[in-house]
PDB file of C-alpha atoms in Angstrom:
ATOM      1  CA  UNK M 249     -18.371 -80.848  45.865  1.00 33.00           C
ATOM      2  CA  UNK M 250     -18.024 -77.418  44.351  1.00 34.00           C
ATOM      3  CA  UNK M 251     -19.030 -78.733  40.922  1.00 34.00           C
ATOM      4  CA  UNK M 252     -22.234 -80.338  42.135  1.00 32.00           C
ATOM      5  CA  UNK M 253     -24.225 -77.224  41.250  1.00 35.00           C
ATOM      6  CA  UNK M 254     -23.142 -77.328  37.601  1.00 39.00           C
ATOM      7  CA  UNK M 255     -26.631 -78.278  36.540  1.00 42.00           C
ATOM      8  CA  UNK M 256     -28.681 -76.600  39.235  1.00 41.00           C
ATOM      9  CA  UNK M 257     -31.816 -75.549  37.422  1.00 43.00           C
ATOM     10  CA  UNK M 258     -35.011 -73.667  37.860  1.00 44.00           C
ATOM     11  CA  UNK M 259     -38.275 -75.237  36.773  1.00 47.00           C
ATOM     12  CA  UNK M 260     -38.875 -74.451  33.127  1.00 49.00           C
ATOM     13  CA  UNK M 261     -35.303 -73.319  32.454  1.00 47.00           C
ATOM     14  CA  UNK M 262     -34.733 -73.267  28.686  1.00 47.00           C
ATOM     15  CA  UNK M 263     -32.045 -75.463  27.191  1.00 54.00           C
ATOM     16  CA  UNK M 264     -29.254 -74.074  25.065  1.00 58.00           C
ATOM     17  CA  UNK M 265     -30.245 -71.952  22.078  1.00 69.00           C
ATOM     18  CA  UNK M 266     -30.457 -74.907  19.684  1.00 69.00           C
ATOM     19  CA  UNK M 267     -33.175 -76.436  21.847  1.00 75.00           C
ATOM     20  CA  UNK M 268     -34.855 -73.247  23.024  1.00 78.00           C
ATOM     21  CA  UNK M 269     -38.348 -74.696  22.499  1.00 84.00           C
ATOM     22  CA  UNK M 270     -37.577 -77.435  25.058  1.00 89.00           C
ATOM     23  CA  UNK M 271     -37.457 -76.998  28.816  1.00 91.00           C
ATOM     24  CA  UNK M 272     -35.514 -79.085  31.280  1.00 92.00           C
ATOM     25  CA  UNK M 273     -36.646 -79.643  34.860  1.00 94.00           C
ATOM     26  CA  UNK M 274     -36.083 -82.078  37.703  1.00 95.00           C
ATOM     27  CA  UNK M 275     -38.490 -84.997  37.789  1.00 96.00           C
ATOM     28  CA  UNK M 276     -40.761 -85.351  40.808  1.00 95.00           C
ATOM     29  CA  UNK M 277     -42.844 -88.169  42.235  1.00 91.00           C
ATOM     30  CA  UNK M 278     -45.924 -86.426  40.798  1.00 95.00           C
ATOM     31  CA  UNK M 279     -44.488 -86.963  37.308  1.00 97.00           C
ATOM     32  CA  UNK M 280     -44.523 -90.760  37.722  1.00 96.00           C
ATOM     33  CA  UNK M 281     -47.562 -91.476  35.512  1.00 97.00           C
ATOM     34  CA  UNK M 282     -46.312 -89.213  32.699  1.00 97.00           C
ATOM     35  CA  UNK M 283     -42.797 -90.688  32.860  1.00 97.00           C
ATOM     36  CA  UNK M 284     -44.215 -94.225  32.763  1.00 97.00           C
ATOM     37  CA  UNK M 285     -46.329 -93.318  29.729  1.00 97.00           C
ATOM     38  CA  UNK M 286     -43.307 -91.898  27.873  1.00 98.00           C
ATOM     39  CA  UNK M 287     -40.983 -94.811  28.668  1.00 97.00           C
ATOM     40  CA  UNK M 288     -43.583 -97.523  28.044  1.00 97.00           C
ATOM     41  CA  UNK M 289     -44.607 -95.918  24.727  1.00 97.00           C
ATOM     42  CA  UNK M 290     -41.002 -95.844  23.503  1.00 97.00           C
ATOM     43  CA  UNK M 291     -40.378 -99.421  24.640  1.00 96.00           C
ATOM     44  CA  UNK M 292     -43.446-100.662  22.772  1.00 96.00           C
ATOM     45  CA  UNK M 293     -42.372 -98.800  19.612  1.00 96.00           C
ATOM     46  CA  UNK M 294     -39.236-100.947  19.625  1.00 95.00           C
ATOM     47  CA  UNK M 295     -41.047-104.170  20.476  1.00 95.00           C
ATOM     48  CA  UNK M 296     -39.793-104.191  24.078  1.00 94.00           C
ATOM     49  CA  UNK M 297     -41.963-105.025  27.066  1.00 93.00           C
ATOM     50  CA  UNK M 298     -42.518-102.504  29.872  1.00 95.00           C
ATOM     51  CA  UNK M 299     -41.935-103.894  33.366  1.00 93.00           C
ATOM     52  CA  UNK M 300     -43.840-101.536  35.717  1.00 93.00           C
ATOM     53  CA  UNK M 301     -43.403-103.749  38.777  1.00 92.00           C
ATOM     54  CA  UNK M 302     -39.757-104.584  38.074  1.00 91.00           C
ATOM     55  CA  UNK M 303     -37.110-102.591  36.262  1.00 90.00           C
ATOM     56  CA  UNK M 304     -39.507 -99.678  35.605  1.00 93.00           C
ATOM     57  CA  UNK M 305     -40.756 -99.361  39.196  1.00 93.00           C
ATOM     58  CA  UNK M 306     -38.224 -96.546  39.730  1.00 94.00           C
ATOM     59  CA  UNK M 307     -40.318 -94.319  37.458  1.00 95.00           C
ATOM     60  CA  UNK M 308     -43.049 -94.013  40.089  1.00 93.00           C
ATOM     61  CA  UNK M 309     -40.803 -92.043  42.440  1.00 93.00           C
ATOM     62  CA  UNK M 310     -37.793 -90.580  40.668  1.00 96.00           C
ATOM     63  CA  UNK M 311     -37.103 -88.249  43.592  1.00 92.00           C
ATOM     64  CA  UNK M 312     -36.811 -91.167  45.995  1.00 92.00           C
ATOM     65  CA  UNK M 313     -34.989 -93.484  43.610  1.00 93.00           C
ATOM     66  CA  UNK M 314     -32.561 -90.982  42.102  1.00 95.00           C
ATOM     67  CA  UNK M 315     -32.396 -87.697  44.012  1.00 90.00           C
ATOM     68  CA  UNK M 316     -32.397 -89.220  47.490  1.00 89.00           C
ATOM     69  CA  UNK M 317     -29.483 -91.472  46.508  1.00 90.00           C
ATOM     70  CA  UNK M 318     -27.331 -88.636  45.180  1.00 92.00           C
ATOM     71  CA  UNK M 319     -28.443 -89.074  41.601  1.00 94.00           C
ATOM     72  CA  UNK M 320     -30.468 -86.985  39.202  1.00 96.00           C
ATOM     73  CA  UNK M 321     -33.552 -87.437  37.063  1.00 97.00           C
ATOM     74  CA  UNK M 322     -34.337 -84.786  34.486  1.00 97.00           C
ATOM     75  CA  UNK M 323     -37.377 -84.313  32.263  1.00 97.00           C
ATOM     76  CA  UNK M 324     -37.582 -82.579  28.902  1.00 96.00           C
ATOM     77  CA  UNK M 325     -40.806 -80.839  27.983  1.00 95.00           C
ATOM     78  CA  UNK M 326     -42.072 -78.888  25.010  1.00 93.00           C
ATOM     79  CA  UNK M 327     -45.452 -77.326  24.240  1.00 92.00           C
ATOM     80  CA  UNK M 328     -46.977 -80.820  23.954  1.00 93.00           C
ATOM     81  CA  UNK M 329     -45.790 -81.963  27.391  1.00 95.00           C
ATOM     82  CA  UNK M 330     -43.205 -84.527  28.463  1.00 97.00           C
ATOM     83  CA  UNK M 331     -40.960 -85.604  25.565  1.00 97.00           C
ATOM     84  CA  UNK M 332     -37.803 -86.913  27.232  1.00 97.00           C
ATOM     85  CA  UNK M 333     -36.097 -88.210  30.341  1.00 98.00           C
ATOM     86  CA  UNK M 334     -32.653 -89.145  31.613  1.00 97.00           C
ATOM     87  CA  UNK M 335     -31.474 -90.458  34.967  1.00 97.00           C
ATOM     88  CA  UNK M 336     -28.136 -90.657  36.747  1.00 97.00           C
ATOM     89  CA  UNK M 337     -28.098 -93.310  39.469  1.00 97.00           C
ATOM     90  CA  UNK M 338     -25.077 -93.918  41.713  1.00 97.00           C
ATOM     91  CA  UNK M 339     -23.985 -97.559  41.815  1.00 95.00           C
ATOM     92  CA  UNK M 340     -21.156 -97.027  44.301  1.00 95.00           C
ATOM     93  CA  UNK M 341     -18.737 -94.247  45.257  1.00 93.00           C
ATOM     94  CA  UNK M 342     -16.976 -94.219  41.888  1.00 96.00           C
ATOM     95  CA  UNK M 343     -19.520 -95.566  39.385  1.00 97.00           C
ATOM     96  CA  UNK M 344     -22.906 -94.266  38.283  1.00 97.00           C
ATOM     97  CA  UNK M 345     -25.419 -95.507  35.741  1.00 96.00           C
ATOM     98  CA  UNK M 346     -27.103 -93.609  32.925  1.00 97.00           C
ATOM     99  CA  UNK M 347     -30.700 -94.829  33.135  1.00 96.00           C
ATOM    100  CA  UNK M 348     -34.062 -94.243  31.544  1.00 96.00           C
ATOM    101  CA  UNK M 349     -32.865 -91.975  28.742  1.00 97.00           C
ATOM    102  CA  UNK M 350     -35.893 -91.955  26.462  1.00 97.00           C
ATOM    103  CA  UNK M 351     -37.198 -89.531  23.863  1.00 97.00           C
ATOM    104  CA  UNK M 352     -40.628 -89.365  22.273  1.00 97.00           C
ATOM    105  CA  UNK M 353     -40.629 -90.230  18.568  1.00 96.00           C
ATOM    106  CA  UNK M 354     -41.645 -86.643  17.713  1.00 95.00           C
ATOM    107  CA  UNK M 355     -38.349 -85.203  19.033  1.00 95.00           C
ATOM    108  CA  UNK M 356     -35.828 -87.852  18.005  1.00 94.00           C
ATOM    109  CA  UNK M 357     -33.096 -87.062  15.503  1.00 91.00           C
ATOM    110  CA  UNK M 358     -32.588 -83.448  16.632  1.00 88.00           C
ATOM    111  CA  UNK M 359     -29.547 -83.991  18.862  1.00 89.00           C
ATOM    112  CA  UNK M 360     -31.559 -83.939  22.079  1.00 92.00           C
ATOM    113  CA  UNK M 361     -30.369 -87.424  23.072  1.00 93.00           C
ATOM    114  CA  UNK M 362     -26.747 -86.324  22.648  1.00 92.00           C
ATOM    115  CA  UNK M 363     -27.494 -83.251  24.771  1.00 91.00           C
ATOM    116  CA  UNK M 364     -29.014 -85.373  27.554  1.00 94.00           C
ATOM    117  CA  UNK M 365     -26.117 -87.845  27.408  1.00 95.00           C
ATOM    118  CA  UNK M 366     -23.500 -85.069  27.584  1.00 93.00           C
ATOM    119  CA  UNK M 367     -25.384 -83.370  30.419  1.00 94.00           C
ATOM    120  CA  UNK M 368     -25.417 -86.643  32.347  1.00 96.00           C
ATOM    121  CA  UNK M 369     -21.700 -87.268  31.711  1.00 96.00           C
ATOM    122  CA  UNK M 370     -20.830 -83.739  32.864  1.00 94.00           C
ATOM    123  CA  UNK M 371     -22.996 -84.111  35.969  1.00 95.00           C
ATOM    124  CA  UNK M 372     -21.441 -87.506  36.808  1.00 96.00           C
ATOM    125  CA  UNK M 373     -17.942 -86.001  36.559  1.00 95.00           C
ATOM    126  CA  UNK M 374     -18.979 -83.011  38.676  1.00 93.00           C
ATOM    127  CA  UNK M 375     -20.263 -85.364  41.378  1.00 94.00           C
ATOM    128  CA  UNK M 376     -16.957 -87.226  41.462  1.00 96.00           C
ATOM    129  CA  UNK M 377     -17.852 -90.396  39.580  1.00 97.00           C
ATOM    130  CA  UNK M 378     -15.030 -91.928  37.568  1.00 97.00           C
ATOM    131  CA  UNK M 379     -17.099 -94.321  35.478  1.00 97.00           C
ATOM    132  CA  UNK M 380     -20.519 -94.269  33.846  1.00 97.00           C
ATOM    133  CA  UNK M 381     -22.302 -97.478  32.894  1.00 96.00           C
ATOM    134  CA  UNK M 382     -25.546 -98.192  31.069  1.00 96.00           C
ATOM    135  CA  UNK M 383     -27.644-101.105  29.888  1.00 93.00           C
ATOM    136  CA  UNK M 384     -29.606-101.146  26.667  1.00 94.00           C
ATOM    137  CA  UNK M 385     -31.372-103.445  24.228  1.00 93.00           C
ATOM    138  CA  UNK M 386     -29.979-104.259  20.791  1.00 93.00           C
ATOM    139  CA  UNK M 387     -33.274-103.024  19.272  1.00 94.00           C
ATOM    140  CA  UNK M 388     -32.386 -99.455  20.320  1.00 94.00           C
ATOM    141  CA  UNK M 389     -29.949 -98.981  17.444  1.00 93.00           C
ATOM    142  CA  UNK M 390     -29.964 -95.159  17.461  1.00 92.00           C
ATOM    143  CA  UNK M 391     -29.087 -95.062  21.146  1.00 94.00           C
ATOM    144  CA  UNK M 392     -26.323 -97.633  20.720  1.00 95.00           C
ATOM    145  CA  UNK M 393     -24.803 -95.595  17.882  1.00 95.00           C
ATOM    146  CA  UNK M 394     -24.950 -92.506  20.111  1.00 95.00           C
ATOM    147  CA  UNK M 395     -23.194 -94.267  23.003  1.00 97.00           C
ATOM    148  CA  UNK M 396     -20.526 -95.860  20.842  1.00 96.00           C
ATOM    149  CA  UNK M 397     -19.908 -92.573  19.037  1.00 95.00           C
ATOM    150  CA  UNK M 398     -19.201 -90.970  22.411  1.00 96.00           C
ATOM    151  CA  UNK M 399     -16.664 -93.660  23.317  1.00 96.00           C
ATOM    152  CA  UNK M 400     -18.725 -96.023  25.456  1.00 97.00           C
ATOM    153  CA  UNK M 401     -17.152 -99.500  25.385  1.00 96.00           C
ATOM    154  CA  UNK M 402     -18.881-102.891  25.699  1.00 93.00           C
ATOM    155  CA  UNK M 403     -19.180-104.089  29.303  1.00 92.00           C
ATOM    156  CA  UNK M 404     -19.104-107.883  29.338  1.00 84.00           C
ATOM    157  CA  UNK M 405     -21.315-109.416  31.997  1.00 77.00           C
ATOM    158  CA  UNK M 406     -22.805-106.023  32.818  1.00 71.00           C
ATOM    159  CA  UNK M 407     -26.430-106.778  31.998  1.00 68.00           C
ATOM    160  CA  UNK M 408     -28.709-107.108  35.023  1.00 74.00           C
ATOM    161  CA  UNK M 409     -32.023-106.043  33.479  1.00 72.00           C
ATOM    162  CA  UNK M 410     -34.321-108.595  31.845  1.00 71.00           C
ATOM    163  CA  UNK M 411     -35.096-106.657  28.655  1.00 83.00           C
ATOM    164  CA  UNK M 412     -31.510-105.491  28.097  1.00 87.00           C
ATOM    165  CA  UNK M 413     -28.919-107.544  26.260  1.00 88.00           C
ATOM    166  CA  UNK M 414     -26.061-105.026  26.035  1.00 91.00           C
ATOM    167  CA  UNK M 415     -24.101-103.011  28.562  1.00 92.00           C
ATOM    168  CA  UNK M 416     -21.555-100.245  28.040  1.00 96.00           C
ATOM    169  CA  UNK M 417     -19.182 -98.169  30.161  1.00 96.00           C
ATOM    170  CA  UNK M 418     -17.303 -94.896  29.815  1.00 97.00           C
ATOM    171  CA  UNK M 419     -14.277 -93.973  31.916  1.00 97.00           C
ATOM    172  CA  UNK M 420     -14.773 -90.375  33.063  1.00 96.00           C
ATOM    173  CA  UNK M 421     -11.229 -89.522  34.121  1.00 79.00           C
TER     174      UNK M 421
END
């Protein structure tokens, strides 16, 4: 729709002033190894097991898994390289999933996760989704606090991923 270009971006486009030293860009298939490294590093920091041939297989081709299905996968970079990611994956015509939102330890606690979450919520609304869901692991306490602070509610029976034990949803209307 008309709002689908809300987050059209150029490669290397700076984020809002508060995060001017970060750059946001669409993920590509060529980024697969770097995305896997970021996600797997964060998982291990929290004692969680990467699953490269299962739930993390989507990281090898974010264009094909997200973009080609009407979703979005964005990367955050700074002078050191890739430091963050966030995906929006359509589940059906009205529901999408916030996936693979990870930040390197060096950039956590600066509000960047909140920025990525809000960007994803705004994009989901602009693309006509009425509900956003996510799965997470109870070990990821900072992320859970972020989601709950934004109004995400527990989704009973919503866990489909082996390493996740919690699911949440947010009505977007």
